[in-house]
């Protein structure tokens, strides 16, 4: 019996004086800075790199430009983007942060109109005006104007609920009534809303040795929403739900897997409750790929409610997990298409978010088609270019 052999051998080693020797080795441990620890996996498992997506892709979550009020800065030229897009079978990029006013017009001109079908631009609220009197009343007008200027949807960043403060310094809640006309106008005008509420759950916990994103938060302590006057992650989710509930005719894309990729059961309950809610994957394959069986079941059940998205930022040094380029798309395609095991979820240097690796979902063609482009065509009215 193997067990018997093992017992006998251990007894023998102890009797022979091997135990003190083992203890001595343990005592001579090498101190190692956690940031220097770069273990190389010894697993020899299949590697199936995916150079081109199996079907045309619409990326519903990218940041080609950034806006401040009605002024934009641009992270890449259309030509720089198109080169990567053509290599990777990425037909259309949706630039969520297209700004407003003059900035929006400029972004639409530079990308959407110059390369029809390849780029789609969304508008954003003019946040610095939110505390002006009459703000609520004017929203339907400026949303309609943004649509005339070429915006195909509205993006709301986590400013709402976590950064935007009223004149008294109090955080403005996600379900603040001042924004009701904005959500309503989007429904009436047929502009989908891409909304980012909250952040990874770990950002609401102390930055200590139990925090799964310790290194990321240690590098960016300003990303933490622990303590102070911030609402909890669940309070933000509940405020968001009240918005979904109050505006049933408005289509909401809850970014980053419904803002709760750590808890797909919670996301599933929200999807069951709100037929106007959809999700995308941006910057969360590190969570999905750590729970491949749960994630696969989620994709099977909600295959009509999920869009492909990456949160890609060209030249985004701050967010290494989402720098636009060939490598980013290779990783997303590998995650969705193959059953590969234990691979990096982001371009090097890894790990930007946490020390884990992911497992591919190996989705069937019918689901891949929906996630890559069919759902976006049907729900968001975007045709793959
Ligand atoms: Zn984003």
mmCIF file of C-alpha atoms and ligand atoms in Angstrom:
data_model
loop_
_atom_site.group_PDB
_atom_site.id
_atom_site.type_symbol
_atom_site.label_atom_id
_atom_site.label_comp_id
_atom_site.label_asym_id
_atom_site.label_seq_id
_atom_site.Cartn_x
_atom_site.Cartn_y
_atom_site.Cartn_z
ATOM 1 C CA UNK A 1 0.000 0.000 0.000
ATOM 2 C CA UNK A 2 1.419 3.438 -0.901
ATOM 3 C CA UNK A 3 0.104 4.948 2.347
ATOM 4 C CA UNK A 4 1.854 2.333 4.369
ATOM 5 C CA UNK A 5 5.107 2.899 2.519
ATOM 6 C CA UNK A 6 4.838 6.648 3.068
ATOM 7 C CA UNK A 7 4.238 6.240 6.827
ATOM 8 C CA UNK A 8 7.144 3.922 7.123
ATOM 9 C CA UNK A 9 9.428 6.275 5.259
ATOM 10 C CA UNK A 10 8.491 9.287 7.424
ATOM 11 C CA UNK A 11 9.015 7.290 10.560
ATOM 12 C CA UNK A 12 12.383 6.237 9.221
ATOM 13 C CA UNK A 13 13.453 9.858 8.365
ATOM 14 C CA UNK A 14 12.512 11.129 11.794
ATOM 15 C CA UNK A 15 14.301 8.296 13.465
ATOM 16 C CA UNK A 16 17.379 8.962 11.315
ATOM 17 C CA UNK A 17 17.594 12.583 12.452
ATOM 18 C CA UNK A 18 16.230 14.161 9.249
ATOM 19 C CA UNK A 19 13.688 16.333 11.111
ATOM 20 C CA UNK A 20 16.259 18.779 12.577
ATOM 21 C CA UNK A 21 17.799 19.136 9.121
ATOM 22 C CA UNK A 22 14.404 20.129 7.557
ATOM 23 C CA UNK A 23 13.785 22.675 10.322
ATOM 24 C CA UNK A 24 17.170 24.222 9.720
ATOM 25 C CA UNK A 25 16.452 24.666 5.977
ATOM 26 C CA UNK A 26 13.144 26.364 6.784
ATOM 27 C CA UNK A 27 14.905 28.780 9.120
ATOM 28 C CA UNK A 28 17.212 30.012 6.385
ATOM 29 C CA UNK A 29 14.365 31.502 4.332
ATOM 30 C CA UNK A 30 15.201 34.055 1.663
ATOM 31 C CA UNK A 31 13.412 37.348 2.233
ATOM 32 C CA UNK A 32 11.624 38.359 -0.983
ATOM 33 C CA UNK A 33 9.846 41.591 -1.840
ATOM 34 C CA UNK A 34 6.359 40.678 -3.098
ATOM 35 C CA UNK A 35 6.747 42.954 -6.138
ATOM 36 C CA UNK A 36 9.895 41.039 -7.162
ATOM 37 C CA UNK A 37 8.168 37.645 -7.025
ATOM 38 C CA UNK A 38 7.621 36.509 -10.627
ATOM 39 C CA UNK A 39 6.943 32.760 -10.550
ATOM 40 C CA UNK A 40 7.025 30.975 -13.892
ATOM 41 C CA UNK A 41 4.358 28.329 -14.312
ATOM 42 C CA UNK A 42 5.748 24.846 -14.838
ATOM 43 C CA UNK A 43 2.480 23.604 -16.313
ATOM 44 C CA UNK A 44 2.806 22.245 -19.803
ATOM 45 C CA UNK A 45 -0.640 22.831 -21.228
ATOM 46 C CA UNK A 46 -1.956 23.712 -24.716
ATOM 47 C CA UNK A 47 -1.359 27.267 -25.937
ATOM 48 C CA UNK A 48 -3.812 28.408 -28.611
ATOM 49 C CA UNK A 49 -3.090 31.998 -29.545
ATOM 50 C CA UNK A 50 -5.934 33.666 -31.435
ATOM 51 C CA UNK A 51 -4.604 36.222 -33.909
ATOM 52 C CA UNK A 52 -7.978 37.104 -35.426
ATOM 53 C CA UNK A 53 -11.384 36.794 -33.839
ATOM 54 C CA UNK A 54 -13.449 34.018 -35.397
ATOM 55 C CA UNK A 55 -16.234 36.536 -36.186
ATOM 56 C CA UNK A 56 -16.319 40.306 -36.729
ATOM 57 C CA UNK A 57 -15.984 42.229 -33.478
ATOM 58 C CA UNK A 58 -17.597 45.392 -32.145
ATOM 59 C CA UNK A 59 -15.760 46.694 -29.076
ATOM 60 C CA UNK A 60 -18.465 48.630 -27.193
ATOM 61 C CA UNK A 61 -16.125 50.038 -24.531
ATOM 62 C CA UNK A 62 -13.071 52.092 -25.532
ATOM 63 C CA UNK A 63 -11.633 55.510 -24.755
ATOM 64 C CA UNK A 64 -10.188 57.026 -27.908
ATOM 65 C CA UNK A 65 -10.553 60.520 -26.479
ATOM 66 C CA UNK A 66 -10.898 62.098 -23.060
ATOM 67 C CA UNK A 67 -12.999 65.151 -22.407
ATOM 68 C CA UNK A 68 -13.091 67.998 -19.953
ATOM 69 C CA UNK A 69 -16.248 70.030 -20.348
ATOM 70 C CA UNK A 70 -16.485 70.602 -24.123
ATOM 71 C CA UNK A 71 -12.775 70.133 -24.842
ATOM 72 C CA UNK A 72 -11.250 66.833 -25.940
ATOM 73 C CA UNK A 73 -7.801 65.328 -26.032
ATOM 74 C CA UNK A 74 -7.148 62.399 -28.405
ATOM 75 C CA UNK A 75 -5.257 59.243 -27.532
ATOM 76 C CA UNK A 76 -4.668 57.961 -31.078
ATOM 77 C CA UNK A 77 -5.276 58.859 -34.706
ATOM 78 C CA UNK A 78 -7.816 56.824 -36.716
ATOM 79 C CA UNK A 79 -4.956 55.412 -38.814
ATOM 80 C CA UNK A 80 -3.096 54.103 -35.752
ATOM 81 C CA UNK A 81 -6.259 52.390 -34.562
ATOM 82 C CA UNK A 82 -7.309 50.983 -37.935
ATOM 83 C CA UNK A 83 -4.005 49.155 -38.397
ATOM 84 C CA UNK A 84 -4.591 47.102 -35.234
ATOM 85 C CA UNK A 85 -8.328 46.755 -35.930
ATOM 86 C CA UNK A 86 -7.749 45.246 -39.378
ATOM 87 C CA UNK A 87 -5.189 42.755 -38.078
ATOM 88 C CA UNK A 88 -7.503 41.585 -35.274
ATOM 89 C CA UNK A 89 -10.852 41.496 -37.129
ATOM 90 C CA UNK A 90 -12.056 44.357 -34.938
ATOM 91 C CA UNK A 91 -14.582 46.056 -37.186
ATOM 92 C CA UNK A 92 -15.911 48.843 -34.981
ATOM 93 C CA UNK A 93 -14.713 50.727 -31.897
ATOM 94 C CA UNK A 94 -17.174 52.584 -29.686
ATOM 95 C CA UNK A 95 -15.519 55.611 -28.116
ATOM 96 C CA UNK A 96 -17.519 56.162 -24.947
ATOM 97 C CA UNK A 97 -15.762 59.333 -23.822
ATOM 98 C CA UNK A 98 -16.536 61.515 -26.811
ATOM 99 C CA UNK A 99 -17.348 64.531 -24.659
ATOM 100 C CA UNK A 100 -19.993 67.138 -25.319
ATOM 101 C CA UNK A 101 -20.588 70.380 -27.182
ATOM 102 C CA UNK A 102 -17.759 71.354 -29.506
ATOM 103 C CA UNK A 103 -15.603 68.425 -28.366
ATOM 104 C CA UNK A 104 -18.260 65.910 -29.373
ATOM 105 C CA UNK A 105 -18.702 67.455 -32.835
ATOM 106 C CA UNK A 106 -14.951 67.317 -33.363
ATOM 107 C CA UNK A 107 -14.682 63.639 -32.294
ATOM 108 C CA UNK A 108 -17.545 62.612 -34.601
ATOM 109 C CA UNK A 109 -15.892 64.467 -37.485
ATOM 110 C CA UNK A 110 -12.414 63.020 -36.912
ATOM 111 C CA UNK A 111 -13.453 59.379 -36.466
ATOM 112 C CA UNK A 112 -17.070 58.457 -37.319
ATOM 113 C CA UNK A 113 -17.483 60.627 -40.425
ATOM 114 C CA UNK A 114 -13.942 60.098 -41.692
ATOM 115 C CA UNK A 115 -14.240 56.287 -41.448
ATOM 116 C CA UNK A 116 -17.908 55.303 -41.645
ATOM 117 C CA UNK A 117 -18.768 52.111 -39.806
ATOM 118 C CA UNK A 118 -15.420 51.820 -38.050
ATOM 119 C CA UNK A 119 -15.960 54.283 -35.188
ATOM 120 C CA UNK A 120 -18.969 55.219 -33.073
ATOM 121 C CA UNK A 121 -18.933 58.100 -30.597
ATOM 122 C CA UNK A 122 -20.925 58.548 -27.380
ATOM 123 C CA UNK A 123 -21.575 61.804 -25.546
ATOM 124 C CA UNK A 124 -21.154 62.602 -21.837
ATOM 125 C CA UNK A 125 -22.911 64.905 -19.349
ATOM 126 C CA UNK A 126 -21.361 68.323 -18.858
ATOM 127 C CA UNK A 127 -20.668 67.646 -15.186
ATOM 128 C CA UNK A 128 -19.345 71.067 -14.200
ATOM 129 C CA UNK A 129 -22.808 72.423 -15.034
ATOM 130 C CA UNK A 130 -24.665 69.969 -12.805
ATOM 131 C CA UNK A 131 -24.916 72.471 -9.949
ATOM 132 C CA UNK A 132 -26.237 75.280 -12.128
ATOM 133 C CA UNK A 133 -29.879 76.190 -11.600
ATOM 134 C CA UNK A 134 -32.094 74.780 -14.346
ATOM 135 C CA UNK A 135 -29.702 71.901 -15.050
ATOM 136 C CA UNK A 136 -32.402 69.235 -14.772
ATOM 137 C CA UNK A 137 -34.689 71.068 -17.210
ATOM 138 C CA UNK A 138 -32.055 71.543 -19.902
ATOM 139 C CA UNK A 139 -30.908 67.933 -20.162
ATOM 140 C CA UNK A 140 -33.474 66.711 -22.678
ATOM 141 C CA UNK A 141 -32.415 69.580 -24.952
ATOM 142 C CA UNK A 142 -28.706 68.915 -24.860
ATOM 143 C CA UNK A 143 -29.165 65.158 -25.279
ATOM 144 C CA UNK A 144 -31.257 65.854 -28.386
ATOM 145 C CA UNK A 145 -28.559 68.251 -29.641
ATOM 146 C CA UNK A 146 -25.847 65.646 -29.003
ATOM 147 C CA UNK A 147 -27.824 63.157 -31.057
ATOM 148 C CA UNK A 148 -28.070 65.671 -33.913
ATOM 149 C CA UNK A 149 -24.306 66.182 -33.614
ATOM 150 C CA UNK A 150 -23.768 62.458 -34.183
ATOM 151 C CA UNK A 151 -23.672 60.887 -30.692
ATOM 152 C CA UNK A 152 -24.948 57.300 -30.683
ATOM 153 C CA UNK A 153 -25.300 56.894 -26.928
ATOM 154 C CA UNK A 154 -24.517 58.407 -23.546
ATOM 155 C CA UNK A 155 -21.650 57.436 -21.235
ATOM 156 C CA UNK A 156 -21.856 58.056 -17.514
ATOM 157 C CA UNK A 157 -18.610 57.508 -15.627
ATOM 158 C CA UNK A 158 -18.238 56.710 -11.948
ATOM 159 C CA UNK A 159 -18.087 60.455 -11.327
ATOM 160 C CA UNK A 160 -21.709 60.022 -10.346
ATOM 161 C CA UNK A 161 -21.826 58.546 -6.848
ATOM 162 C CA UNK A 162 -18.097 58.779 -6.108
ATOM 163 C CA UNK A 163 -16.658 62.141 -7.235
ATOM 164 C CA UNK A 164 -19.328 64.677 -8.185
ATOM 165 C CA UNK A 165 -20.264 66.836 -5.183
ATOM 166 C CA UNK A 166 -23.009 69.409 -4.783
ATOM 167 C CA UNK A 167 -22.279 73.003 -3.764
ATOM 168 C CA UNK A 168 -22.375 71.949 -0.091
ATOM 169 C CA UNK A 169 -19.655 69.323 -0.693
ATOM 170 C CA UNK A 170 -21.998 66.332 -0.428
ATOM 171 C CA UNK A 171 -21.541 63.459 -2.892
ATOM 172 C CA UNK A 172 -24.240 63.419 -5.574
ATOM 173 C CA UNK A 173 -25.985 60.030 -5.588
ATOM 174 C CA UNK A 174 -26.331 57.841 -8.649
ATOM 175 C CA UNK A 175 -30.130 58.090 -8.396
ATOM 176 C CA UNK A 176 -30.198 61.864 -7.787
ATOM 177 C CA UNK A 177 -33.479 63.186 -9.210
ATOM 178 C CA UNK A 178 -31.664 65.971 -11.090
ATOM 179 C CA UNK A 179 -30.560 63.399 -13.666
ATOM 180 C CA UNK A 180 -33.997 61.841 -14.245
ATOM 181 C CA UNK A 181 -34.703 63.960 -17.352
ATOM 182 C CA UNK A 182 -31.354 62.808 -18.799
ATOM 183 C CA UNK A 183 -32.102 59.069 -18.421
ATOM 184 C CA UNK A 184 -35.635 59.629 -19.694
ATOM 185 C CA UNK A 185 -34.505 61.617 -22.749
ATOM 186 C CA UNK A 186 -32.087 58.827 -23.697
ATOM 187 C CA UNK A 187 -34.990 56.371 -23.683
ATOM 188 C CA UNK A 188 -37.207 58.646 -25.766
ATOM 189 C CA UNK A 189 -34.436 59.410 -28.288
ATOM 190 C CA UNK A 190 -33.272 55.812 -28.534
ATOM 191 C CA UNK A 191 -29.775 56.513 -27.197
ATOM 192 C CA UNK A 192 -28.432 53.637 -25.067
ATOM 193 C CA UNK A 193 -26.716 54.586 -21.796
ATOM 194 C CA UNK A 194 -23.371 53.012 -20.903
ATOM 195 C CA UNK A 195 -23.021 53.419 -17.183
ATOM 196 C CA UNK A 196 -20.062 52.805 -14.885
ATOM 197 C CA UNK A 197 -21.041 52.677 -11.231
ATOM 198 C CA UNK A 198 -18.702 51.783 -8.359
ATOM 199 C CA UNK A 199 -15.426 49.874 -8.854
ATOM 200 C CA UNK A 200 -13.900 46.497 -7.904
ATOM 201 C CA UNK A 201 -15.135 45.417 -4.476
ATOM 202 C CA UNK A 202 -11.547 45.379 -3.171
ATOM 203 C CA UNK A 203 -11.365 49.162 -3.682
ATOM 204 C CA UNK A 204 -13.854 49.548 -0.830
ATOM 205 C CA UNK A 205 -11.771 47.522 1.636
ATOM 206 C CA UNK A 206 -8.660 48.450 3.657
ATOM 207 C CA UNK A 207 -5.378 48.361 1.704
ATOM 208 C CA UNK A 208 -3.841 45.578 3.769
ATOM 209 C CA UNK A 209 -2.413 42.083 3.380
ATOM 210 C CA UNK A 210 -5.895 40.593 2.963
ATOM 211 C CA UNK A 211 -6.776 42.811 0.005
ATOM 212 C CA UNK A 212 -6.643 40.835 -3.266
ATOM 213 C CA UNK A 213 -5.670 44.010 -5.132
ATOM 214 C CA UNK A 214 -3.072 45.069 -2.586
ATOM 215 C CA UNK A 215 -0.328 45.815 -5.107
ATOM 216 C CA UNK A 216 -2.601 47.751 -7.449
ATOM 217 C CA UNK A 217 -4.023 49.856 -4.615
ATOM 218 C CA UNK A 218 -0.606 50.282 -3.056
ATOM 219 C CA UNK A 219 0.532 51.790 -6.371
ATOM 220 C CA UNK A 220 -2.621 53.920 -6.657
ATOM 221 C CA UNK A 221 -3.920 54.629 -3.137
ATOM 222 C CA UNK A 222 -6.061 57.409 -4.616
ATOM 223 C CA UNK A 223 -8.220 54.705 -6.267
ATOM 224 C CA UNK A 224 -9.381 53.464 -2.861
ATOM 225 C CA UNK A 225 -12.896 54.318 -1.702
ATOM 226 C CA UNK A 226 -12.417 52.841 1.739
ATOM 227 C CA UNK A 227 -13.711 54.964 4.602
ATOM 228 C CA UNK A 228 -14.277 58.733 4.347
ATOM 229 C CA UNK A 229 -17.803 59.606 3.194
ATOM 230 C CA UNK A 230 -17.991 57.137 0.315
ATOM 231 C CA UNK A 231 -21.036 54.910 -0.015
ATOM 232 C CA UNK A 232 -20.448 51.160 0.114
ATOM 233 C CA UNK A 233 -20.304 49.064 -3.041
ATOM 234 C CA UNK A 234 -23.758 47.623 -2.315
ATOM 235 C CA UNK A 235 -25.282 51.055 -1.658
ATOM 236 C CA UNK A 236 -24.034 52.130 -5.087
ATOM 237 C CA UNK A 237 -25.568 48.996 -6.660
ATOM 238 C CA UNK A 238 -28.906 49.730 -4.992
ATOM 239 C CA UNK A 239 -28.916 53.358 -6.174
ATOM 240 C CA UNK A 240 -28.159 52.138 -9.689
ATOM 241 C CA UNK A 241 -31.028 49.648 -9.512
ATOM 242 C CA UNK A 242 -33.423 52.468 -8.632
ATOM 243 C CA UNK A 243 -32.335 54.265 -11.826
ATOM 244 C CA UNK A 244 -32.906 51.121 -13.944
ATOM 245 C CA UNK A 245 -36.300 50.666 -12.333
ATOM 246 C CA UNK A 246 -37.469 54.266 -12.788
ATOM 247 C CA UNK A 247 -36.576 54.331 -16.524
ATOM 248 C CA UNK A 248 -37.731 51.009 -17.985
ATOM 249 C CA UNK A 249 -37.757 52.349 -21.571
ATOM 250 C CA UNK A 250 -34.081 53.352 -21.407
ATOM 251 C CA UNK A 251 -31.457 50.768 -22.405
ATOM 252 C CA UNK A 252 -28.616 50.575 -19.868
ATOM 253 C CA UNK A 253 -25.280 48.880 -20.517
ATOM 254 C CA UNK A 254 -23.878 48.191 -17.043
ATOM 255 C CA UNK A 255 -20.145 48.300 -17.787
ATOM 256 C CA UNK A 256 -17.555 45.953 -16.303
ATOM 257 C CA UNK A 257 -19.945 42.968 -16.092
ATOM 258 C CA UNK A 258 -22.666 44.874 -14.284
ATOM 259 C CA UNK A 259 -20.136 46.468 -11.905
ATOM 260 C CA UNK A 260 -19.928 43.230 -9.931
ATOM 261 C CA UNK A 261 -17.867 40.658 -11.816
ATOM 262 C CA UNK A 262 -16.792 39.173 -8.460
ATOM 263 C CA UNK A 263 -20.382 38.070 -7.863
ATOM 264 C CA UNK A 264 -22.069 36.788 -11.016
ATOM 265 C CA UNK A 265 -25.075 35.552 -9.024
ATOM 266 C CA UNK A 266 -25.746 39.188 -8.093
ATOM 267 C CA UNK A 267 -25.380 40.301 -11.718
ATOM 268 C CA UNK A 268 -27.729 37.497 -12.797
ATOM 269 C CA UNK A 269 -30.385 38.619 -10.302
ATOM 270 C CA UNK A 270 -30.177 42.179 -11.663
ATOM 271 C CA UNK A 271 -30.447 40.940 -15.269
ATOM 272 C CA UNK A 272 -33.488 38.859 -14.318
ATOM 273 C CA UNK A 273 -35.075 41.890 -12.667
ATOM 274 C CA UNK A 274 -34.356 44.528 -15.330
ATOM 275 C CA UNK A 275 -34.999 43.624 -18.964
ATOM 276 C CA UNK A 276 -33.510 47.026 -19.954
ATOM 277 C CA UNK A 277 -30.086 46.033 -18.495
ATOM 278 C CA UNK A 278 -27.146 44.606 -20.474
ATOM 279 C CA UNK A 279 -23.487 44.028 -19.589
ATOM 280 C CA UNK A 280 -20.031 44.089 -21.210
ATOM 281 C CA UNK A 281 -16.671 42.606 -20.226
ATOM 282 C CA UNK A 282 -14.259 45.555 -20.136
ATOM 283 C CA UNK A 283 -11.236 45.119 -17.845
ATOM 284 C CA UNK A 284 -12.877 42.214 -15.989
ATOM 285 C CA UNK A 285 -11.633 39.048 -17.694
ATOM 286 C CA UNK A 286 -9.300 38.778 -14.693
ATOM 287 C CA UNK A 287 -12.403 38.107 -12.597
ATOM 288 C CA UNK A 288 -14.375 36.055 -15.137
ATOM 289 C CA UNK A 289 -11.377 33.899 -16.016
ATOM 290 C CA UNK A 290 -10.786 32.972 -12.372
ATOM 291 C CA UNK A 291 -14.264 31.405 -12.203
ATOM 292 C CA UNK A 292 -14.464 29.767 -15.638
ATOM 293 C CA UNK A 293 -17.268 27.327 -14.820
ATOM 294 C CA UNK A 294 -19.477 29.994 -13.243
ATOM 295 C CA UNK A 295 -18.633 32.430 -16.036
ATOM 296 C CA UNK A 296 -19.374 29.875 -18.758
ATOM 297 C CA UNK A 297 -22.800 29.156 -17.242
ATOM 298 C CA UNK A 298 -23.403 32.920 -17.057
ATOM 299 C CA UNK A 299 -22.554 33.321 -20.761
ATOM 300 C CA UNK A 300 -24.834 30.427 -21.676
ATOM 301 C CA UNK A 301 -27.776 31.794 -19.739
ATOM 302 C CA UNK A 302 -27.347 35.485 -20.661
ATOM 303 C CA UNK A 303 -25.901 35.099 -24.173
ATOM 304 C CA UNK A 304 -28.341 37.707 -25.531
ATOM 305 C CA UNK A 305 -27.412 40.317 -22.888
ATOM 306 C CA UNK A 306 -23.587 40.437 -23.103
ATOM 307 C CA UNK A 307 -21.458 42.673 -25.359
ATOM 308 C CA UNK A 308 -17.773 42.447 -26.141
ATOM 309 C CA UNK A 309 -15.843 45.327 -24.550
ATOM 310 C CA UNK A 310 -12.274 45.897 -23.394
ATOM 311 C CA UNK A 311 -12.106 49.391 -21.839
ATOM 312 C CA UNK A 312 -9.143 49.912 -24.188
ATOM 313 C CA UNK A 313 -7.198 53.131 -23.746
ATOM 314 C CA UNK A 314 -4.595 53.919 -26.405
ATOM 315 C CA UNK A 315 -1.462 55.200 -24.623
ATOM 316 C CA UNK A 316 -2.957 54.601 -21.193
ATOM 317 C CA UNK A 317 0.138 54.164 -19.036
ATOM 318 C CA UNK A 318 -1.989 54.293 -15.920
ATOM 319 C CA UNK A 319 -4.008 51.216 -16.872
ATOM 320 C CA UNK A 320 -1.586 48.520 -18.090
ATOM 321 C CA UNK A 321 -4.371 45.921 -18.219
ATOM 322 C CA UNK A 322 -6.201 47.824 -20.932
ATOM 323 C CA UNK A 323 -3.625 49.413 -23.222
ATOM 324 C CA UNK A 324 -5.034 49.261 -26.740
ATOM 325 C CA UNK A 325 -3.034 47.091 -29.108
ATOM 326 C CA UNK A 326 -2.603 43.682 -30.707
ATOM 327 C CA UNK A 327 -1.835 41.941 -27.434
ATOM 328 C CA UNK A 328 -4.971 43.152 -25.651
ATOM 329 C CA UNK A 329 -7.267 41.663 -28.302
ATOM 330 C CA UNK A 330 -5.294 38.421 -28.516
ATOM 331 C CA UNK A 331 -5.905 37.907 -24.807
ATOM 332 C CA UNK A 332 -9.650 38.647 -24.947
ATOM 333 C CA UNK A 333 -10.143 36.369 -27.967
ATOM 334 C CA UNK A 334 -8.141 33.585 -26.322
ATOM 335 C CA UNK A 335 -10.254 33.901 -23.187
ATOM 336 C CA UNK A 336 -13.548 33.681 -25.092
ATOM 337 C CA UNK A 337 -12.657 31.205 -27.841
ATOM 338 C CA UNK A 338 -10.242 28.665 -26.338
ATOM 339 C CA UNK A 339 -10.204 26.294 -23.388
ATOM 340 C CA UNK A 340 -6.584 27.220 -22.584
ATOM 341 C CA UNK A 341 -5.617 27.111 -18.945
ATOM 342 C CA UNK A 342 -3.765 29.379 -16.553
ATOM 343 C CA UNK A 343 -2.653 32.262 -18.776
ATOM 344 C CA UNK A 344 -2.122 35.981 -18.265
ATOM 345 C CA UNK A 345 -5.195 38.213 -18.358
ATOM 346 C CA UNK A 346 -3.322 41.354 -19.418
ATOM 347 C CA UNK A 347 -0.360 42.411 -21.518
ATOM 348 C CA UNK A 348 2.968 42.393 -19.658
ATOM 349 C CA UNK A 349 3.998 43.538 -17.113
ATOM 350 C CA UNK A 350 1.709 41.211 -15.215
ATOM 351 C CA UNK A 351 0.002 41.350 -12.847
ATOM 352 C CA UNK A 352 -1.419 44.858 -12.928
ATOM 353 C CA UNK A 353 -4.570 44.064 -10.937
ATOM 354 C CA UNK A 354 -3.742 41.021 -8.870
ATOM 355 C CA UNK A 355 -1.719 37.820 -8.746
ATOM 356 C CA UNK A 356 -3.871 35.399 -10.613
ATOM 357 C CA UNK A 357 -4.164 33.799 -14.020
ATOM 358 C CA UNK A 358 -7.184 32.866 -16.039
ATOM 359 C CA UNK A 359 -8.856 29.963 -17.863
ATOM 360 C CA UNK A 360 -10.541 30.211 -21.263
ATOM 361 C CA UNK A 361 -14.292 29.732 -21.684
ATOM 362 C CA UNK A 362 -14.177 27.916 -25.040
ATOM 363 C CA UNK A 363 -17.535 29.370 -26.086
ATOM 364 C CA UNK A 364 -19.446 27.776 -28.975
ATOM 365 C CA UNK A 365 -19.798 29.704 -32.242
ATOM 366 C CA UNK A 366 -23.435 30.664 -31.672
ATOM 367 C CA UNK A 367 -22.581 32.477 -28.417
ATOM 368 C CA UNK A 368 -19.378 33.971 -29.805
ATOM 369 C CA UNK A 369 -21.299 35.556 -32.685
ATOM 370 C CA UNK A 370 -23.776 37.127 -30.284
ATOM 371 C CA UNK A 371 -21.149 38.473 -27.900
ATOM 372 C CA UNK A 372 -18.764 39.676 -30.616
ATOM 373 C CA UNK A 373 -21.291 41.588 -32.732
ATOM 374 C CA UNK A 374 -24.871 40.356 -33.031
ATOM 375 C CA UNK A 375 -26.068 41.681 -29.662
ATOM 376 C CA UNK A 376 -24.518 45.103 -30.285
ATOM 377 C CA UNK A 377 -26.136 45.251 -33.726
ATOM 378 C CA UNK A 378 -29.557 44.297 -32.387
ATOM 379 C CA UNK A 379 -29.616 46.271 -29.116
ATOM 380 C CA UNK A 380 -27.311 49.253 -29.715
ATOM 381 C CA UNK A 381 -28.018 49.698 -33.410
ATOM 382 C CA UNK A 382 -24.325 49.553 -34.322
ATOM 383 C CA UNK A 383 -23.428 47.720 -37.537
ATOM 384 C CA UNK A 384 -20.059 45.968 -37.621
ATOM 385 C CA UNK A 385 -18.060 48.083 -40.101
HETATM 386 ZN ZN1 LIG B 1 -13.985 52.662 -19.360
#
